[in-house]
Amino acid sequence: MPTFHLVSLGCAKNLVDSEVMLGLLQEGGWAMEEDPAKASVLLVNTCGFIQPAVEEAVEVILEMASYKSGNSSKFLVVTGCLVQRYKKDLQEELLEVDLFVGTEGVADIVRLLNELVQGKQKLKIFLPDRFLMDATFARTLSTPAFRSSVKITEGCNNRCTYCMIPSIRGDLRSREINDIVLELKRLESRGLKELSLIAQDLTAYGNDLDKDTNLLNLLSAILQHTTIPWIRLMYLYPSGVNAELLSLMKSEKRILPYMDIPFQHVSDSVLKRMHRRYGYKDLCGFIENVRGAVPDIALRTTMMVGFPGETEEDICKLEQFLQEYRIDHVGVFSYTNEEGALSEFYEQQCTEEIKEERRNRILTLQANISEESLQKYVGQTIPVLVEGLSRETDLLLEGRSVYQAPDIDGCVLINDGNANPGDIVQVQITEAQIYDLVGGIVQG
Ligand code: SF4
């Protein structure tokens, strides 16, 4: 049985592509090998939308190439966004790589690897037309079966000036509601408890299909046709969240009181140059509306500092906004000037020192806000999905509350009571740390 070793880089959407390749290869008679030294094919599914990700991808590719050196029966295959972004240029740069496959080549991975190991390889780089996965594709989860992301679209029609994703992943393509429900029923039958709906812009779901295909109708179908207890909404676009969605979140407890919604900034002049379709006042109104509709909602957002032309006044406005609105979870990134992005030739580029100084300022401020705002949970009993033994010590269990998303937010450390991975239990919170909560199980 031919073997492959898969390294998956980048975002949750790229991880879904890796899981589909994993499923297709296993269905095609290939076996996953944990040890790269023993695998006949080394497969790296790359990210490539910003320079730090590009550098990480090249590092991992060269590390995998070191396992290949001198062994002609071992092959190195690179897939994903790095290939889709740089295409043929990569061939000259990375001679160790035997085959390059673009983001749209996921469906062809079995044929391509079979041809490679059988010496029937036709192309060094494979860049097919746009592809959209559906429920007929085998998919092997890399996460525990009780939690998973489901990608409901591919590509993006927004044109944020700093972003390379539309040029890498193409325009918006949405899956049909029935197709998504079909995949969910399969995941549910395997024990899915927590579903994270993901996309580049979740609120744009269905804009490229008929008018009845939209996020609201998708959520109604999921609520009607599955019993999945936790439904988490990720990657929402602020101006795409409407009153109907908020009232559904208010009435349907299976849709978690949680939103991942990148703002990127709050300064009107910066947002305008980013081509984001909202301003400072819109964001203030948005938060007041959301908290009015779902009072206990936890908000996660992303802020980008150091965008060309950003002033000290803009950063002060961002600090004031965070102090006033006290957002639960905030990721802070420095702008990277990407070759090919609309903002590449913008004047007033900030220096790396200024970016780093501003990023640290916002991170420090947010750490204090997070620590203070987590105090509100002390004394409360909240639902927690148990992940298993704590990563810190076997004396504690670890889980996440409805207010904490996988991999990006803090966790709940459980110091009393017993439960199995995948169980949803009631935990009484006794302590709050900077990002994590501590408590004991009060009800299974
Ligand atoms: S919404 Fe903007 S930042 Fe997000 S993927 Fe689309 S273009 Fe990029």
PDB file of C-alpha atoms in Angstrom, residues 78-292:
ATOM      1  CA  VAL A  78       3.395  20.680  -2.794  1.00  0.00           C
ATOM      2  CA  THR A  79      -0.251  21.788  -2.964  1.00  0.00           C
ATOM      3  CA  GLY A  80      -2.330  24.780  -1.889  1.00  0.00           C
ATOM      4  CA  CYS A  81      -2.220  28.562  -1.885  1.00  0.00           C
ATOM      5  CA  LEU A  82       1.547  28.984  -2.313  1.00  0.00           C
ATOM      6  CA  VAL A  83       1.321  27.059  -5.613  1.00  0.00           C
ATOM      7  CA  GLN A  84      -1.811  28.914  -6.729  1.00  0.00           C
ATOM      8  CA  ARG A  85      -0.202  32.278  -5.963  1.00  0.00           C
ATOM      9  CA  TYR A  86       3.264  31.809  -7.440  1.00  0.00           C
ATOM     10  CA  LYS A  87       2.515  29.098 -10.045  1.00  0.00           C
ATOM     11  CA  LYS A  88       5.439  28.492 -12.426  1.00  0.00           C
ATOM     12  CA  ASP A  89       7.879  30.744 -10.482  1.00  0.00           C
ATOM     13  CA  LEU A  90       8.029  28.075  -7.773  1.00  0.00           C
ATOM     14  CA  GLN A  91       9.463  25.511 -10.187  1.00  0.00           C
ATOM     15  CA  GLU A  92      12.717  27.466 -10.572  1.00  0.00           C
ATOM     16  CA  GLU A  93      12.897  28.193  -6.817  1.00  0.00           C
ATOM     17  CA  LEU A  94      12.123  24.719  -5.420  1.00  0.00           C
ATOM     18  CA  LEU A  95      13.876  22.127  -7.605  1.00  0.00           C
ATOM     19  CA  GLU A  96      13.473  19.452  -4.858  1.00  0.00           C
ATOM     20  CA  VAL A  97       9.716  19.343  -5.488  1.00  0.00           C
ATOM     21  CA  ASP A  98       8.463  16.647  -7.884  1.00  0.00           C
ATOM     22  CA  LEU A  99       4.932  17.937  -8.354  1.00  0.00           C
ATOM     23  CA  PHE A 100       3.090  21.220  -7.705  1.00  0.00           C
ATOM     24  CA  VAL A 101      -0.716  21.166  -7.412  1.00  0.00           C
ATOM     25  CA  GLY A 102      -2.816  24.342  -7.173  1.00  0.00           C
ATOM     26  CA  THR A 103      -5.717  24.864  -4.742  1.00  0.00           C
ATOM     27  CA  GLU A 104      -8.203  23.604  -7.334  1.00  0.00           C
ATOM     28  CA  GLY A 105      -6.413  20.266  -7.787  1.00  0.00           C
ATOM     29  CA  VAL A 106      -7.740  18.641  -4.585  1.00  0.00           C
ATOM     30  CA  ALA A 107     -10.142  16.372  -6.497  1.00  0.00           C
ATOM     31  CA  ASP A 108      -7.318  14.991  -8.710  1.00  0.00           C
ATOM     32  CA  ILE A 109      -4.845  14.165  -5.924  1.00  0.00           C
ATOM     33  CA  VAL A 110      -5.179  10.359  -6.125  1.00  0.00           C
ATOM     34  CA  ARG A 111      -4.661  10.217  -9.897  1.00  0.00           C
ATOM     35  CA  LEU A 112      -1.732  12.653  -9.698  1.00  0.00           C
ATOM     36  CA  LEU A 113       0.061  10.706  -6.936  1.00  0.00           C
ATOM     37  CA  ASN A 114      -0.568   7.351  -8.635  1.00  0.00           C
ATOM     38  CA  GLU A 115       0.918   8.680 -11.892  1.00  0.00           C
ATOM     39  CA  LEU A 116       3.874  10.111  -9.962  1.00  0.00           C
ATOM     40  CA  VAL A 117       4.854   6.899  -8.148  1.00  0.00           C
ATOM     41  CA  GLN A 118       4.189   4.790 -11.265  1.00  0.00           C
ATOM     42  CA  GLY A 119       6.522   7.012 -13.295  1.00  0.00           C
ATOM     43  CA  LYS A 120       3.687   8.140 -15.563  1.00  0.00           C
ATOM     44  CA  GLN A 121       3.804  11.801 -14.428  1.00  0.00           C
ATOM     45  CA  LYS A 122       2.699  14.102 -17.247  1.00  0.00           C
ATOM     46  CA  LEU A 123       3.007  17.550 -15.651  1.00  0.00           C
ATOM     47  CA  LYS A 124       5.342  19.172 -13.111  1.00  0.00           C
ATOM     48  CA  ILE A 125       2.640  21.680 -12.144  1.00  0.00           C
ATOM     49  CA  PHE A 126      -1.120  21.095 -12.206  1.00  0.00           C
ATOM     50  CA  LEU A 127      -3.403  24.152 -12.115  1.00  0.00           C
ATOM     51  CA  PRO A 128      -6.960  23.116 -13.042  1.00  0.00           C
ATOM     52  CA  ASP A 129      -9.993  25.420 -13.271  1.00  0.00           C
ATOM     53  CA  ARG A 130     -12.036  26.419 -10.261  1.00  0.00           C
ATOM     54  CA  PHE A 131     -13.193  23.602  -7.983  1.00  0.00           C
ATOM     55  CA  LEU A 132     -15.806  23.428  -5.203  1.00  0.00           C
ATOM     56  CA  MET A 133     -15.976  20.464  -2.855  1.00  0.00           C
ATOM     57  CA  ASP A 134     -19.295  18.761  -2.125  1.00  0.00           C
ATOM     58  CA  ALA A 135     -20.629  16.047   0.136  1.00  0.00           C
ATOM     59  CA  THR A 136     -19.698  13.269  -2.323  1.00  0.00           C
ATOM     60  CA  PHE A 137     -16.015  13.794  -1.557  1.00  0.00           C
ATOM     61  CA  ALA A 138     -14.499  11.500   1.039  1.00  0.00           C
ATOM     62  CA  ARG A 139     -13.121  13.512   3.968  1.00  0.00           C
ATOM     63  CA  THR A 140     -11.092  12.237   6.906  1.00  0.00           C
ATOM     64  CA  LEU A 141     -11.230  14.594   9.866  1.00  0.00           C
ATOM     65  CA  SER A 142      -7.961  15.598  11.505  1.00  0.00           C
ATOM     66  CA  THR A 143      -9.957  16.789  14.520  1.00  0.00           C
ATOM     67  CA  PRO A 144     -11.860  14.608  17.003  1.00  0.00           C
ATOM     68  CA  ALA A 145     -15.185  13.505  15.472  1.00  0.00           C
ATOM     69  CA  PHE A 146     -17.140  15.599  17.984  1.00  0.00           C
ATOM     70  CA  ARG A 147     -15.950  18.890  16.463  1.00  0.00           C
ATOM     71  CA  SER A 148     -15.345  19.982  12.896  1.00  0.00           C
ATOM     72  CA  SER A 149     -15.411  22.901  10.490  1.00  0.00           C
ATOM     73  CA  VAL A 150     -17.541  22.756   7.365  1.00  0.00           C
ATOM     74  CA  LYS A 151     -16.578  25.036   4.478  1.00  0.00           C
ATOM     75  CA  ILE A 152     -19.755  26.376   2.838  1.00  0.00           C
ATOM     76  CA  THR A 153     -18.131  28.523   0.117  1.00  0.00           C
ATOM     77  CA  GLU A 154     -14.860  28.964  -1.698  1.00  0.00           C
ATOM     78  CA  GLY A 155     -13.311  32.203  -2.921  1.00  0.00           C
ATOM     79  CA  CYS A 156     -14.452  35.774  -2.202  1.00  0.00           C
ATOM     80  CA  ASN A 157     -16.099  38.642  -4.106  1.00  0.00           C
ATOM     81  CA  ASN A 158     -14.928  41.312  -1.693  1.00  0.00           C
ATOM     82  CA  ARG A 159     -11.838  43.218  -2.749  1.00  0.00           C
ATOM     83  CA  CYS A 160     -10.136  44.302   0.464  1.00  0.00           C
ATOM     84  CA  THR A 161      -7.055  46.141  -0.729  1.00  0.00           C
ATOM     85  CA  TYR A 162      -4.527  44.243   1.470  1.00  0.00           C
ATOM     86  CA  CYS A 163      -5.854  40.764   0.636  1.00  0.00           C
ATOM     87  CA  MET A 164      -4.529  38.232  -1.883  1.00  0.00           C
ATOM     88  CA  ILE A 165      -7.236  35.614  -1.283  1.00  0.00           C
ATOM     89  CA  PRO A 166      -9.547  36.565  -4.203  1.00  0.00           C
ATOM     90  CA  SER A 167      -6.566  36.341  -6.596  1.00  0.00           C
ATOM     91  CA  ILE A 168      -5.582  32.954  -5.099  1.00  0.00           C
ATOM     92  CA  ARG A 169      -8.950  31.304  -4.415  1.00  0.00           C
ATOM     93  CA  GLY A 170     -11.010  33.143  -7.058  1.00  0.00           C
ATOM     94  CA  ASP A 171     -14.511  34.583  -6.891  1.00  0.00           C
ATOM     95  CA  LEU A 172     -17.239  33.373  -4.528  1.00  0.00           C
ATOM     96  CA  ARG A 173     -18.628  29.858  -5.124  1.00  0.00           C
ATOM     97  CA  SER A 174     -21.284  28.632  -2.693  1.00  0.00           C
ATOM     98  CA  ARG A 175     -22.306  25.023  -2.047  1.00  0.00           C
ATOM     99  CA  GLU A 176     -26.015  24.196  -2.253  1.00  0.00           C
ATOM    100  CA  ILE A 177     -27.909  23.957   1.071  1.00  0.00           C
ATOM    101  CA  ASN A 178     -28.883  20.303   0.477  1.00  0.00           C
ATOM    102  CA  ASP A 179     -25.285  19.397  -0.217  1.00  0.00           C
ATOM    103  CA  ILE A 180     -24.063  20.974   3.033  1.00  0.00           C
ATOM    104  CA  VAL A 181     -26.855  19.272   5.021  1.00  0.00           C
ATOM    105  CA  LEU A 182     -25.848  15.943   3.460  1.00  0.00           C
ATOM    106  CA  GLU A 183     -22.264  16.372   4.692  1.00  0.00           C
ATOM    107  CA  LEU A 184     -23.527  17.418   8.139  1.00  0.00           C
ATOM    108  CA  LYS A 185     -25.742  14.351   8.462  1.00  0.00           C
ATOM    109  CA  ARG A 186     -22.674  12.197   7.770  1.00  0.00           C
ATOM    110  CA  LEU A 187     -20.599  14.074  10.353  1.00  0.00           C
ATOM    111  CA  GLU A 188     -23.493  13.945  12.841  1.00  0.00           C
ATOM    112  CA  SER A 189     -23.750  10.148  12.422  1.00  0.00           C
ATOM    113  CA  ARG A 190     -20.070  10.002  13.413  1.00  0.00           C
ATOM    114  CA  GLY A 191     -20.641  11.981  16.605  1.00  0.00           C
ATOM    115  CA  LEU A 192     -20.400  15.670  15.627  1.00  0.00           C
ATOM    116  CA  LYS A 193     -21.352  17.934  18.560  1.00  0.00           C
ATOM    117  CA  GLU A 194     -19.698  21.255  17.582  1.00  0.00           C
ATOM    118  CA  LEU A 195     -19.978  22.539  14.034  1.00  0.00           C
ATOM    119  CA  SER A 196     -17.998  25.603  12.938  1.00  0.00           C
ATOM    120  CA  LEU A 197     -19.343  27.076   9.703  1.00  0.00           C
ATOM    121  CA  ILE A 198     -16.458  28.625   7.769  1.00  0.00           C
ATOM    122  CA  ALA A 199     -15.934  30.650   4.591  1.00  0.00           C
ATOM    123  CA  GLN A 200     -13.925  33.697   3.511  1.00  0.00           C
ATOM    124  CA  ASP A 201     -17.060  35.759   4.255  1.00  0.00           C
ATOM    125  CA  LEU A 202     -19.854  33.662   5.825  1.00  0.00           C
ATOM    126  CA  THR A 203     -22.450  36.414   5.292  1.00  0.00           C
ATOM    127  CA  ALA A 204     -21.850  36.277   1.517  1.00  0.00           C
ATOM    128  CA  TYR A 205     -23.038  32.668   1.422  1.00  0.00           C
ATOM    129  CA  GLY A 206     -25.362  32.093  -1.554  1.00  0.00           C
ATOM    130  CA  ASN A 207     -24.851  35.538  -3.156  1.00  0.00           C
ATOM    131  CA  ASP A 208     -23.768  33.688  -6.299  1.00  0.00           C
ATOM    132  CA  LEU A 209     -26.788  31.341  -6.235  1.00  0.00           C
ATOM    133  CA  ASP A 210     -30.561  31.865  -6.243  1.00  0.00           C
ATOM    134  CA  LYS A 211     -32.094  34.291  -3.736  1.00  0.00           C
ATOM    135  CA  ASP A 212     -33.353  31.548  -1.408  1.00  0.00           C
ATOM    136  CA  THR A 213     -29.827  30.268  -0.902  1.00  0.00           C
ATOM    137  CA  ASN A 214     -28.531  32.385   1.956  1.00  0.00           C
ATOM    138  CA  LEU A 215     -27.063  32.018   5.456  1.00  0.00           C
ATOM    139  CA  LEU A 216     -30.447  32.325   7.175  1.00  0.00           C
ATOM    140  CA  ASN A 217     -32.029  29.533   5.120  1.00  0.00           C
ATOM    141  CA  LEU A 218     -28.933  27.395   5.513  1.00  0.00           C
ATOM    142  CA  LEU A 219     -29.096  27.726   9.313  1.00  0.00           C
ATOM    143  CA  SER A 220     -32.828  26.939   9.276  1.00  0.00           C
ATOM    144  CA  ALA A 221     -32.137  23.791   7.248  1.00  0.00           C
ATOM    145  CA  ILE A 222     -29.329  22.723   9.625  1.00  0.00           C
ATOM    146  CA  LEU A 223     -31.604  23.302  12.659  1.00  0.00           C
ATOM    147  CA  GLN A 224     -34.423  21.348  10.984  1.00  0.00           C
ATOM    148  CA  HIS A 225     -32.502  18.392   9.519  1.00  0.00           C
ATOM    149  CA  THR A 226     -29.823  17.761  12.161  1.00  0.00           C
ATOM    150  CA  THR A 227     -29.622  17.616  15.959  1.00  0.00           C
ATOM    151  CA  ILE A 228     -26.057  19.009  16.131  1.00  0.00           C
ATOM    152  CA  PRO A 229     -26.128  20.823  19.505  1.00  0.00           C
ATOM    153  CA  TRP A 230     -23.460  23.490  18.904  1.00  0.00           C
ATOM    154  CA  ILE A 231     -23.388  25.614  15.712  1.00  0.00           C
ATOM    155  CA  ARG A 232     -20.637  28.264  15.646  1.00  0.00           C
ATOM    156  CA  LEU A 233     -20.482  31.110  13.118  1.00  0.00           C
ATOM    157  CA  MET A 234     -16.980  32.032  11.919  1.00  0.00           C
ATOM    158  CA  TYR A 235     -15.602  34.678   9.481  1.00  0.00           C
ATOM    159  CA  LEU A 236     -18.673  36.945   9.363  1.00  0.00           C
ATOM    160  CA  TYR A 237     -18.468  40.303   7.563  1.00  0.00           C
ATOM    161  CA  PRO A 238     -19.793  43.148   9.791  1.00  0.00           C
ATOM    162  CA  SER A 239     -22.113  44.778   7.273  1.00  0.00           C
ATOM    163  CA  GLY A 240     -23.425  41.358   6.239  1.00  0.00           C
ATOM    164  CA  VAL A 241     -24.992  40.633   9.645  1.00  0.00           C
ATOM    165  CA  ASN A 242     -28.692  41.557   9.512  1.00  0.00           C
ATOM    166  CA  ALA A 243     -31.568  41.729  12.017  1.00  0.00           C
ATOM    167  CA  GLU A 244     -32.983  38.372  10.816  1.00  0.00           C
ATOM    168  CA  LEU A 245     -29.743  36.589  11.662  1.00  0.00           C
ATOM    169  CA  LEU A 246     -29.628  38.225  15.118  1.00  0.00           C
ATOM    170  CA  SER A 247     -33.211  37.254  15.905  1.00  0.00           C
ATOM    171  CA  LEU A 248     -32.512  33.666  14.823  1.00  0.00           C
ATOM    172  CA  MET A 249     -29.442  33.619  17.108  1.00  0.00           C
ATOM    173  CA  LYS A 250     -31.625  35.030  19.906  1.00  0.00           C
ATOM    174  CA  SER A 251     -34.309  32.344  19.538  1.00  0.00           C
ATOM    175  CA  GLU A 252     -32.183  29.289  18.625  1.00  0.00           C
ATOM    176  CA  LYS A 253     -29.863  28.178  21.459  1.00  0.00           C
ATOM    177  CA  ARG A 254     -28.120  25.659  19.171  1.00  0.00           C
ATOM    178  CA  ILE A 255     -26.622  28.636  17.330  1.00  0.00           C
ATOM    179  CA  LEU A 256     -23.979  29.568  19.851  1.00  0.00           C
ATOM    180  CA  PRO A 257     -23.798  33.070  21.405  1.00  0.00           C
ATOM    181  CA  TYR A 258     -20.541  33.600  19.587  1.00  0.00           C
ATOM    182  CA  MET A 259     -19.410  35.482  16.485  1.00  0.00           C
ATOM    183  CA  ASP A 260     -16.029  35.571  14.785  1.00  0.00           C
ATOM    184  CA  ILE A 261     -16.221  38.839  12.867  1.00  0.00           C
ATOM    185  CA  PRO A 262     -13.032  40.517  11.578  1.00  0.00           C
ATOM    186  CA  PHE A 263     -13.274  44.350  11.801  1.00  0.00           C
ATOM    187  CA  GLN A 264      -9.651  44.884  10.696  1.00  0.00           C
ATOM    188  CA  HIS A 265      -9.704  48.464  12.025  1.00  0.00           C
ATOM    189  CA  VAL A 266     -12.128  51.158  13.323  1.00  0.00           C
ATOM    190  CA  SER A 267     -10.696  54.335  11.830  1.00  0.00           C
ATOM    191  CA  ASP A 268     -12.885  55.603   8.959  1.00  0.00           C
ATOM    192  CA  SER A 269      -9.918  56.698   6.859  1.00  0.00           C
ATOM    193  CA  VAL A 270      -8.096  53.374   7.288  1.00  0.00           C
ATOM    194  CA  LEU A 271     -11.262  51.305   6.628  1.00  0.00           C
ATOM    195  CA  LYS A 272     -11.913  53.372   3.491  1.00  0.00           C
ATOM    196  CA  ARG A 273      -8.452  52.660   2.114  1.00  0.00           C
ATOM    197  CA  MET A 274      -8.922  48.969   2.997  1.00  0.00           C
ATOM    198  CA  HIS A 275     -12.156  48.998   0.939  1.00  0.00           C
ATOM    199  CA  ARG A 276     -14.089  47.669   3.918  1.00  0.00           C
ATOM    200  CA  ARG A 277     -17.791  48.503   3.516  1.00  0.00           C
ATOM    201  CA  TYR A 278     -18.400  50.061   6.959  1.00  0.00           C
ATOM    202  CA  GLY A 279     -17.097  52.796   9.237  1.00  0.00           C
ATOM    203  CA  TYR A 280     -16.574  53.621  12.914  1.00  0.00           C
ATOM    204  CA  LYS A 281     -20.222  54.479  13.631  1.00  0.00           C
ATOM    205  CA  ASP A 282     -21.401  51.298  11.865  1.00  0.00           C
ATOM    206  CA  LEU A 283     -19.174  49.193  14.132  1.00  0.00           C
ATOM    207  CA  CYS A 284     -20.426  50.905  17.286  1.00  0.00           C
ATOM    208  CA  GLY A 285     -24.036  50.406  16.173  1.00  0.00           C
ATOM    209  CA  PHE A 286     -23.296  46.821  15.182  1.00  0.00           C
ATOM    210  CA  ILE A 287     -21.931  45.901  18.631  1.00  0.00           C
ATOM    211  CA  GLU A 288     -24.839  47.601  20.420  1.00  0.00           C
ATOM    212  CA  ASN A 289     -27.341  45.741  18.182  1.00  0.00           C
ATOM    213  CA  VAL A 290     -25.669  42.376  18.622  1.00  0.00           C
ATOM    214  CA  ARG A 291     -25.371  42.712  22.390  1.00  0.00           C
ATOM    215  CA  GLY A 292     -28.944  43.983  22.514  1.00  0.00           C
TER     216      GLY A 292
END
